[in-house]
Tab-separated table of C-alpha atoms in Angstrom:
chain	number	residue	atom	x	y	z
A	1232	MET	CA	-0.008	-0.018	0.000
A	1233	ARG	CA	1.320	3.429	-0.927
A	1234	PRO	CA	1.770	5.935	1.920
A	1235	VAL	CA	-0.916	8.556	2.106
A	1236	GLY	CA	0.458	11.840	0.780
A	1237	VAL	CA	-0.132	15.201	2.372
A	1238	SER	CA	-1.656	17.714	-0.016
A	1239	SER	CA	0.097	20.990	-0.730
A	1240	THR	CA	-2.985	22.840	0.594
A	1241	LEU	CA	-2.630	21.176	3.988
A	1242	LEU	CA	1.082	21.964	4.093
A	1243	VAL	CA	0.367	25.603	3.348
A	1244	PHE	CA	-2.282	25.644	6.073
A	1245	MET	CA	0.110	24.117	8.617
A	1246	LEU	CA	2.847	26.609	7.779
A	1247	SER	CA	0.347	29.453	7.966
A	1248	TYR	CA	-0.899	28.202	11.316
A	1249	CYS	CA	2.622	28.126	12.745
A	1250	SER	CA	3.284	31.664	11.578
A	1251	GLY	CA	-0.133	32.909	12.733
A	1252	ALA	CA	-0.582	34.933	9.529
A	1253	ILE	CA	-3.633	33.124	8.142
A	1254	VAL	CA	-5.199	31.601	11.237
A	1255	CYS	CA	-6.153	35.052	12.527
A	1256	GLU	CA	-6.261	37.109	9.386
A	1257	LYS	CA	-5.320	40.767	9.555
A	1258	VAL	CA	-8.065	43.118	8.353
A	1259	ASN	CA	-8.355	46.766	7.480
A	1260	LEU	CA	-10.825	48.413	9.847
A	1261	ALA	CA	-11.801	50.981	7.190
A	1262	ASP	CA	-13.079	48.192	4.892
A	1263	LEU	CA	-15.630	46.951	7.443
A	1264	LYS	CA	-19.210	48.170	7.643
A	1265	GLY	CA	-20.554	49.630	10.847
A	1266	GLN	CA	-19.263	51.622	13.784
A	1267	ALA	CA	-16.326	50.196	15.749
A	1268	ASN	CA	-16.513	49.829	19.547
A	1269	ASN	CA	-13.363	49.069	21.531
A	1270	LEU	CA	-13.639	46.967	24.676
A	1271	CYS	CA	-10.350	46.776	26.618
A	1272	TYR	CA	-9.607	43.365	28.117
A	1273	LYS	CA	-8.208	44.979	31.266
A	1274	ASP	CA	-11.474	45.152	33.250
A	1275	GLY	CA	-13.230	47.302	30.695
A	1276	SER	CA	-16.879	47.779	29.740
A	1277	ARG	CA	-18.650	49.160	26.695
A	1278	GLU	CA	-22.210	50.293	26.011
A	1279	ILE	CA	-23.610	50.006	22.500
A	1280	LYS	CA	-26.920	51.715	21.712
A	1281	CYS	CA	-29.298	52.337	18.815
A	1282	PRO	CA	-32.026	54.953	18.294
A	1283	ARG	CA	-35.624	54.117	19.184
A	1284	ASN	CA	-37.325	51.566	16.940
A	1285	GLN	CA	-34.000	50.203	15.655
A	1286	LYS	CA	-32.064	47.055	16.493
A	1287	LEU	CA	-28.370	46.227	16.847
A	1288	LEU	CA	-26.734	44.246	14.051
A	1289	ILE	CA	-23.241	42.930	14.844
A	1290	PRO	CA	-21.477	42.328	11.494
A	1291	SER	CA	-17.991	41.531	12.797
A	1292	LEU	CA	-15.768	40.884	15.836
A	1293	MET	CA	-12.041	41.550	15.928
A	1294	GLN	CA	-9.023	41.493	18.191
A	1295	ARG	CA	-7.000	44.706	18.486
A	1296	VAL	CA	-3.227	44.238	18.859
A	1297	HIS	CA	-0.668	46.939	19.588
A	1298	SER	CA	1.953	47.294	16.884
A	1299	PRO	CA	5.416	45.930	17.871
A	1300	GLU	CA	6.880	49.290	16.906
A	1301	GLU	CA	5.020	50.946	19.774
A	1302	TYR	CA	7.067	49.045	22.441
A	1303	GLU	CA	4.340	49.211	25.047
A	1304	ASP	CA	2.529	46.811	27.335
A	1305	PRO	CA	0.418	44.500	25.117
A	1306	SER	CA	-2.432	44.689	27.612
A	1307	SER	CA	-2.497	48.494	27.737
A	1308	CYS	CA	-5.843	50.111	27.071
A	1309	SER	CA	-4.246	52.841	25.001
A	1310	GLU	CA	-5.205	53.004	21.299
A	1311	SER	CA	-2.911	53.864	18.399
A	1312	VAL	CA	-3.406	54.321	14.657
A	1313	ARG	CA	-0.617	51.800	14.201
A	1314	ASP	CA	-2.554	49.016	15.961
A	1315	ASN	CA	-3.435	45.885	13.979
A	1316	PHE	CA	-6.857	44.232	13.767
A	1317	HIS	CA	-7.517	40.487	13.362
A	1318	ASP	CA	-10.855	38.926	12.389
A	1319	ILE	CA	-12.209	36.556	15.066
A	1320	GLY	CA	-14.356	34.830	12.470
A	1321	ARG	CA	-11.235	33.790	10.601
A	1322	CYS	CA	-9.568	32.739	13.848
A	1323	LEU	CA	-12.507	30.497	14.630
A	1324	LEU	CA	-12.686	29.087	11.114
A	1325	ASN	CA	-9.007	28.279	10.707
A	1326	THR	CA	-7.727	27.307	14.136
A	1327	SER	CA	-7.108	23.598	14.733
A	1328	ASP	CA	-6.748	23.968	18.502
A	1329	VAL	CA	-9.860	22.721	20.330
A	1330	GLN	CA	-9.464	25.068	23.311
A	1331	GLU	CA	-9.009	28.102	21.085
A	1332	LYS	CA	-12.059	27.171	19.046
A	1333	MET	CA	-14.172	26.846	22.193
A	1334	THR	CA	-12.979	30.231	23.449
A	1335	TYR	CA	-13.799	31.973	20.191
A	1336	GLU	CA	-17.220	30.297	19.973
A	1337	ALA	CA	-18.063	31.257	23.537
A	1338	THR	CA	-17.159	34.899	22.871
A	1339	VAL	CA	-19.236	35.064	19.693
A	1340	ARG	CA	-22.205	33.500	21.468
A	1341	GLU	CA	-21.936	35.870	24.460
A	1342	VAL	CA	-21.750	39.005	22.306
A	1343	LEU	CA	-24.728	37.902	20.223
A	1344	GLN	CA	-26.807	36.956	23.270
A	1345	GLU	CA	-26.138	40.335	24.878
A	1346	CYS	CA	-26.436	42.596	21.833
A	1347	SER	CA	-27.870	41.009	18.701
A	1348	GLN	CA	-31.330	42.358	17.729
A	1349	LYS	CA	-31.575	44.517	20.835
A	1350	ARG	CA	-31.743	48.269	21.161
A	1351	TYR	CA	-28.746	48.530	23.497
A	1352	CYS	CA	-26.335	46.321	25.422
A	1353	ILE	CA	-23.410	46.516	27.848
A	1354	LEU	CA	-20.379	44.238	27.357
A	1355	GLU	CA	-17.847	43.620	30.100
A	1356	SER	CA	-14.457	41.895	30.061
A	1357	ASP	CA	-14.210	40.887	33.712
A	1358	MET	CA	-13.277	37.420	34.967
A	1359	THR	CA	-16.893	36.173	34.751
A	1360	SER	CA	-17.267	36.800	31.009
A	1361	SER	CA	-16.303	34.604	28.070
A	1362	ILE	CA	-14.764	37.716	26.504
A	1363	HIS	CA	-12.046	37.682	29.184
A	1364	GLY	CA	-10.614	34.447	27.776
A	1365	LEU	CA	-9.569	36.136	24.510
A	1366	ARG	CA	-6.819	38.127	26.180
A	1367	ASP	CA	-4.656	34.958	26.446
A	1368	LEU	CA	-4.870	33.963	22.780
A	1369	PRO	CA	-1.945	35.434	20.786
A	1370	VAL	CA	-2.607	36.478	17.182
A	1371	GLY	CA	-0.670	37.731	14.179
A	1372	LYS	CA	2.815	37.058	12.867
A	1373	GLY	CA	4.481	38.007	16.133
A	1374	ASN	CA	2.030	35.978	18.247
A	1375	ARG	CA	1.284	39.090	20.244
A	1376	LEU	CA	-1.415	39.210	22.914
A	1377	PRO	CA	-4.429	41.345	22.033
A	1378	SER	CA	-5.474	44.401	24.018
A	1379	HIS	CA	-9.125	44.920	22.941
A	1380	LEU	CA	-12.158	43.219	21.556
A	1381	VAL	CA	-13.540	45.380	18.716
A	1382	ILE	CA	-17.257	45.032	17.981
A	1383	THR	CA	-18.685	46.682	14.896
A	1384	HIS	CA	-22.375	47.492	14.901
A	1385	GLN	CA	-25.121	48.839	12.674
A	1386	CYS	CA	-28.618	50.034	13.600
A	1387	VAL	CA	-31.386	48.623	11.389
A	1388	LYS	CA	-35.175	48.458	11.368
A	1389	GLU	CA	-36.924	45.099	11.528
A	1390	GLN	CA	-39.588	44.578	8.865
A	1391	ILE	CA	-41.113	41.075	8.788
A	1392	VAL	CA	-41.696	38.263	11.216
A	1393	LEU	CA	-41.426	34.599	10.289
A	1394	CYS	CA	-44.601	32.555	10.983
A	1395	GLU	CA	-46.855	35.583	10.550
A	1396	SER	CA	-48.850	36.464	7.437
A	1397	LYS	CA	-47.120	39.480	5.915
A	1398	THR	CA	-45.515	40.747	2.673
A	1399	GLN	CA	-42.625	43.213	2.409
A	1400	THR	CA	-40.939	44.646	-0.713
A	1401	ASP	CA	-37.600	46.486	-0.433
A	1402	LYS	CA	-33.925	46.441	-1.418
A	1403	GLU	CA	-33.209	44.586	1.809
A	1404	VAL	CA	-35.665	42.822	4.109
A	1405	TYR	CA	-34.944	41.651	7.653
A	1406	ILE	CA	-36.683	38.498	8.877
A	1407	SER	CA	-36.967	37.451	12.547
A	1408	ILE	CA	-39.195	35.352	14.825
A	1409	ASN	CA	-41.511	35.987	17.760
A	1410	ARG	CA	-40.463	33.345	20.312
A	1411	LEU	CA	-43.446	34.004	22.618
A	1412	ARG	CA	-45.948	33.330	19.861
A	1413	MET	CA	-44.065	30.311	18.553
A	1414	SER	CA	-43.998	28.749	22.002
A	1415	THR	CA	-47.818	28.479	21.850
A	1416	LEU	CA	-47.877	26.702	18.486
A	1417	GLY	CA	-46.268	23.394	19.370
A	1418	ALA	CA	-44.873	21.386	16.464
A	1419	SER	CA	-45.266	23.545	13.352
A	1420	THR	CA	-43.780	24.517	9.981
A	1421	CYS	CA	-43.391	28.095	8.715
A	1422	THR	CA	-42.625	29.200	5.149
A	1423	CYS	CA	-41.526	32.441	3.469
A	1424	THR	CA	-41.246	32.921	-0.307
A	1425	VAL	CA	-38.743	35.364	-1.826
A	1426	SER	CA	-39.339	36.621	-5.373
A	1427	GLY	CA	-38.417	39.456	-7.705
A	1428	GLY	CA	-34.887	38.524	-8.742
A	1429	ALA	CA	-31.651	36.899	-7.678
A	1430	SER	CA	-30.693	37.702	-4.093
A	1431	ASP	CA	-28.375	37.087	-1.180
A	1432	VAL	CA	-29.551	35.804	2.175
A	1433	THR	CA	-27.345	36.401	5.221
A	1434	LEU	CA	-27.846	34.494	8.486
A	1435	LEU	CA	-27.138	37.410	10.817
A	1436	ASP	CA	-27.736	35.398	13.970
A	1437	VAL	CA	-29.329	31.959	13.900
A	1438	ARG	CA	-29.358	29.830	17.043
A	1439	LEU	CA	-31.759	26.888	16.651
A	1440	GLY	CA	-31.360	25.485	20.168
A	1441	ASN	CA	-30.295	22.034	21.341
A	1442	SER	CA	-32.779	19.848	19.509
A	1443	ASN	CA	-32.178	18.518	15.998
A	1444	ARG	CA	-35.943	18.404	15.593
A	1445	THR	CA	-35.788	22.107	14.793
A	1446	GLY	CA	-34.381	22.822	11.338
A	1447	LEU	CA	-33.992	25.651	8.835
A	1448	SER	CA	-33.691	25.107	5.079
A	1449	ILE	CA	-33.214	27.454	2.144
A	1450	GLY	CA	-33.808	26.228	-1.383
A	1451	ASP	CA	-35.305	26.773	-4.838
A	1452	LYS	CA	-36.706	24.561	-7.555
A	1453	THR	CA	-33.307	22.964	-8.114
A	1454	GLY	CA	-33.060	21.723	-4.527
A	1455	SER	CA	-31.843	22.716	-1.070
A	1456	MET	CA	-29.038	25.267	-1.022
A	1457	TYR	CA	-28.498	25.436	2.733
A	1458	THR	CA	-29.740	23.397	5.726
A	1459	ALA	CA	-29.139	23.935	9.438
A	1460	HIS	CA	-30.323	22.016	12.491
A	1461	GLY	CA	-30.290	22.664	16.209
A	1462	GLY	CA	-27.807	20.983	18.515
A	1463	GLN	CA	-24.933	21.822	20.869
A	1464	GLN	CA	-25.714	25.543	20.921
A	1465	THR	CA	-24.419	25.958	17.368
A	1466	VAL	CA	-24.326	29.573	16.162
A	1467	HIS	CA	-24.855	30.313	12.450
A	1468	TYR	CA	-23.352	33.798	12.309
A	1469	MET	CA	-22.976	36.016	9.209
A	1470	LYS	CA	-23.297	33.024	6.870
A	1471	GLU	CA	-24.072	34.167	3.315
A	1472	VAL	CA	-26.002	32.097	0.776
A	1473	ARG	CA	-26.373	33.314	-2.808
A	1474	MET	CA	-29.646	32.453	-4.554
A	1475	SER	CA	-29.472	32.731	-8.357
A	1476	GLN	CA	-33.112	31.812	-8.987
A	1477	THR	CA	-35.716	34.567	-9.140
A	1478	GLU	CA	-37.849	32.730	-6.580
A	1479	TRP	CA	-36.893	30.596	-3.598
A	1480	ARG	CA	-38.285	29.496	-0.268
A	1481	LEU	CA	-37.307	29.486	3.356
A	1482	HIS	CA	-38.687	26.716	5.596
A	1483	LEU	CA	-38.553	26.523	9.382
A	1484	ALA	CA	-39.624	23.276	11.073
A	1485	VAL	CA	-40.072	23.564	14.846
A	1486	GLY	CA	-40.248	20.486	17.055
A	1487	GLN	CA	-42.628	20.218	19.986
A	1488	ASP	CA	-41.311	22.333	22.913
A	1489	HIS	CA	-38.143	23.251	20.947
A	1490	VAL	CA	-38.567	26.872	19.904
A	1491	PRO	CA	-35.377	28.349	18.355
A	1492	ASP	CA	-33.351	30.690	20.528
A	1493	LYS	CA	-32.904	33.203	17.715
A	1494	ILE	CA	-33.547	33.523	14.003
A	1495	TRP	CA	-32.506	36.725	12.296
A	1496	MET	CA	-31.574	37.065	8.649
A	1497	ARG	CA	-31.370	39.597	5.856
A	1498	VAL	CA	-32.418	39.228	2.219
A	1499	GLN	CA	-30.854	41.604	-0.337
A	1500	GLY	CA	-31.486	41.899	-4.058
A	1501	PHE	CA	-28.513	41.904	-6.435
A	1502	ASN	CA	-27.355	45.360	-7.570
A	1503	SER	CA	-29.818	47.058	-5.181
A	1504	THR	CA	-32.865	45.577	-6.918
A	1505	LYS	CA	-35.981	45.143	-4.808
A	1506	VAL	CA	-37.163	41.755	-3.575
A	1507	THR	CA	-40.532	40.711	-2.206
A	1508	VAL	CA	-40.711	38.513	0.885
A	1509	THR	CA	-44.061	36.856	1.663
A	1510	CYS	CA	-44.393	34.934	4.922
A	1511	GLU	CA	-47.326	32.678	5.770
A	1512	GLU	CA	-49.152	31.568	8.869
A	1513	PRO	CA	-47.655	28.365	10.313
A	1514	HIS	CA	-48.895	24.915	9.497
A	1515	VAL	CA	-49.542	23.366	12.917
A	1516	ALA	CA	-49.447	19.594	13.341
A	1517	MET	CA	-52.865	18.539	14.748
A	1518	PRO	CA	-52.899	15.958	17.572
A	1519	ILE	CA	-54.203	12.493	16.605
A	1520	PRO	CA	-57.295	11.446	18.654
A	1521	VAL	CA	-56.916	8.338	20.829
A	1522	VAL	CA	-59.176	5.492	19.634
A	1523	LEU	CA	-59.520	1.925	20.780
A	1524	GLY	CA	-60.024	-1.082	18.495
A	1525	SER	CA	-62.634	-3.777	19.315
A	1526	SER	CA	-62.016	-7.498	18.865
A	1527	SER	CA	-64.052	-7.416	15.638
A	1528	GLY	CA	-61.756	-4.769	14.183
A	1529	GLU	CA	-64.167	-1.877	14.647
A	1530	HIS	CA	-62.855	1.401	16.110
A	1531	ILE	CA	-64.797	2.940	18.943
A	1532	VAL	CA	-64.357	6.519	20.139
A	1533	PHE	CA	-64.503	5.454	23.750
A	1534	ALA	CA	-63.742	8.061	26.356
A	1535	CYS	CA	-65.964	11.029	25.484
A	1536	VAL	CA	-69.007	9.069	24.228
A	1537	GLY	CA	-69.003	6.694	27.171
A	1538	PHE	CA	-68.716	9.527	29.684
A	1539	VAL	CA	-71.599	11.518	28.152
A	1540	ALA	CA	-73.814	8.384	27.872
A	1541	GLY	CA	-73.189	7.578	31.509
A	1542	LEU	CA	-74.240	11.074	32.585
A	1543	VAL	CA	-77.467	10.889	30.528
A	1544	PHE	CA	-78.381	7.457	31.942
A	1545	ALA	CA	-77.754	8.581	35.533
A	1546	GLY	CA	-79.871	11.696	34.981
A	1547	LEU	CA	-82.812	9.676	33.601
A	1548	LEU	CA	-82.645	7.203	36.468
A	1549	PHE	CA	-82.604	9.981	39.036
A	1550	ALA	CA	-85.610	11.658	37.389
A	1551	LEU	CA	-87.619	8.405	37.390
A	1552	LEU	CA	-86.928	7.763	41.053
A	1553	LEU	CA	-87.929	11.309	41.971
A	1554	ARG	CA	-91.180	11.042	40.029
A	1555	GLY	CA	-91.979	7.705	41.667
A	1556	ASP	CA	-91.665	9.253	45.119
A	1557	GLN	CA	-94.008	12.094	44.123
A	1558	ASP	CA	-96.753	9.651	42.816
A	1559	SER	CA	-96.796	7.476	45.990
A	1560	PRO	CA	-99.844	8.214	48.367
A	1561	VAL	CA	-98.974	10.027	51.576
A	1562	PRO	CA	-100.628	8.342	54.667
A	1563	THR	CA	-103.083	10.496	56.716
A	1564	ASP	CA	-103.811	10.464	60.469
A	1565	GLN	CA	-107.132	8.764	59.840
A	1566	ASP	CA	-105.548	5.972	57.898
A	1567	SER	CA	-103.058	5.350	60.644
A	1568	ARG	CA	-105.700	4.738	63.384
A	1569	VAL	CA	-106.148	1.163	64.659
A	1570	PRO	CA	-109.872	0.069	64.476
A	1571	GLY	CA	-111.587	-0.506	67.877
A	1572	PRO	CA	-113.096	-3.745	69.072
């Protein structure tokens, strides 16, 4: 048997991992959308806020690292134009270290839980937060320790709710869920149809919960393009799916007592064209009535009919007894006398 060869791609990845250049890719802050918020790892806190009737969208998370040329304490909360920024999404995607991956995932989940789709939030980097663990993960070519977590945010207006009957037409449409209403539906399936032209759908923040009975699928006439299921607190964050067909559908299947933690996505038409999103009322799975089969093979609806028949029979019997007592002759004093000799 020939020895299994190692591909050149894997070798490049391993070399890149050792150097730290690709594992946590350096980014240009000016190229990112949204406003940047710096949270210092040295016992810092940061408030992020949107105007009334708007919600926080978190498009990216980064680590800020002081430039080696600055010759200062890596953990210093000072900020310089020469600082470098490294994308946490790339760190999470490319790292092969299990502990690093868990730390990055925990941070992403904490930031989204605190801020995503809310009007305002406060993030802290103290010992009790998952964010605190990032300060010990070196990044970049020099394997330098980061000084800040950088959160970019945008303020957007929500427009349409999954599992409710509504239609919205715009250049970009935001779709979310109402967890309180969905919790009353039980097992159900919800559908939205997108039409009007080719479009991009971005999973801004999708957390389907711990059950694989809850699933999200995106597809057109050619088949399913993307499928996600709940389980192990998986976060589907800023995942982009390109839909080339002029019409496609989004399906959400919710298992009994397994409402998703969060579903928030954005649909955008290509080249700023408008798209129409139409969501429908959910299809709710109806409970199957309990029936009992007789020895002859017949099916008898037992419980309700038997109970009602018993009540009717008891009522008739009670009425007959009462009427019988009323018709019986009542003895008089004269009838009760004993005749004399």
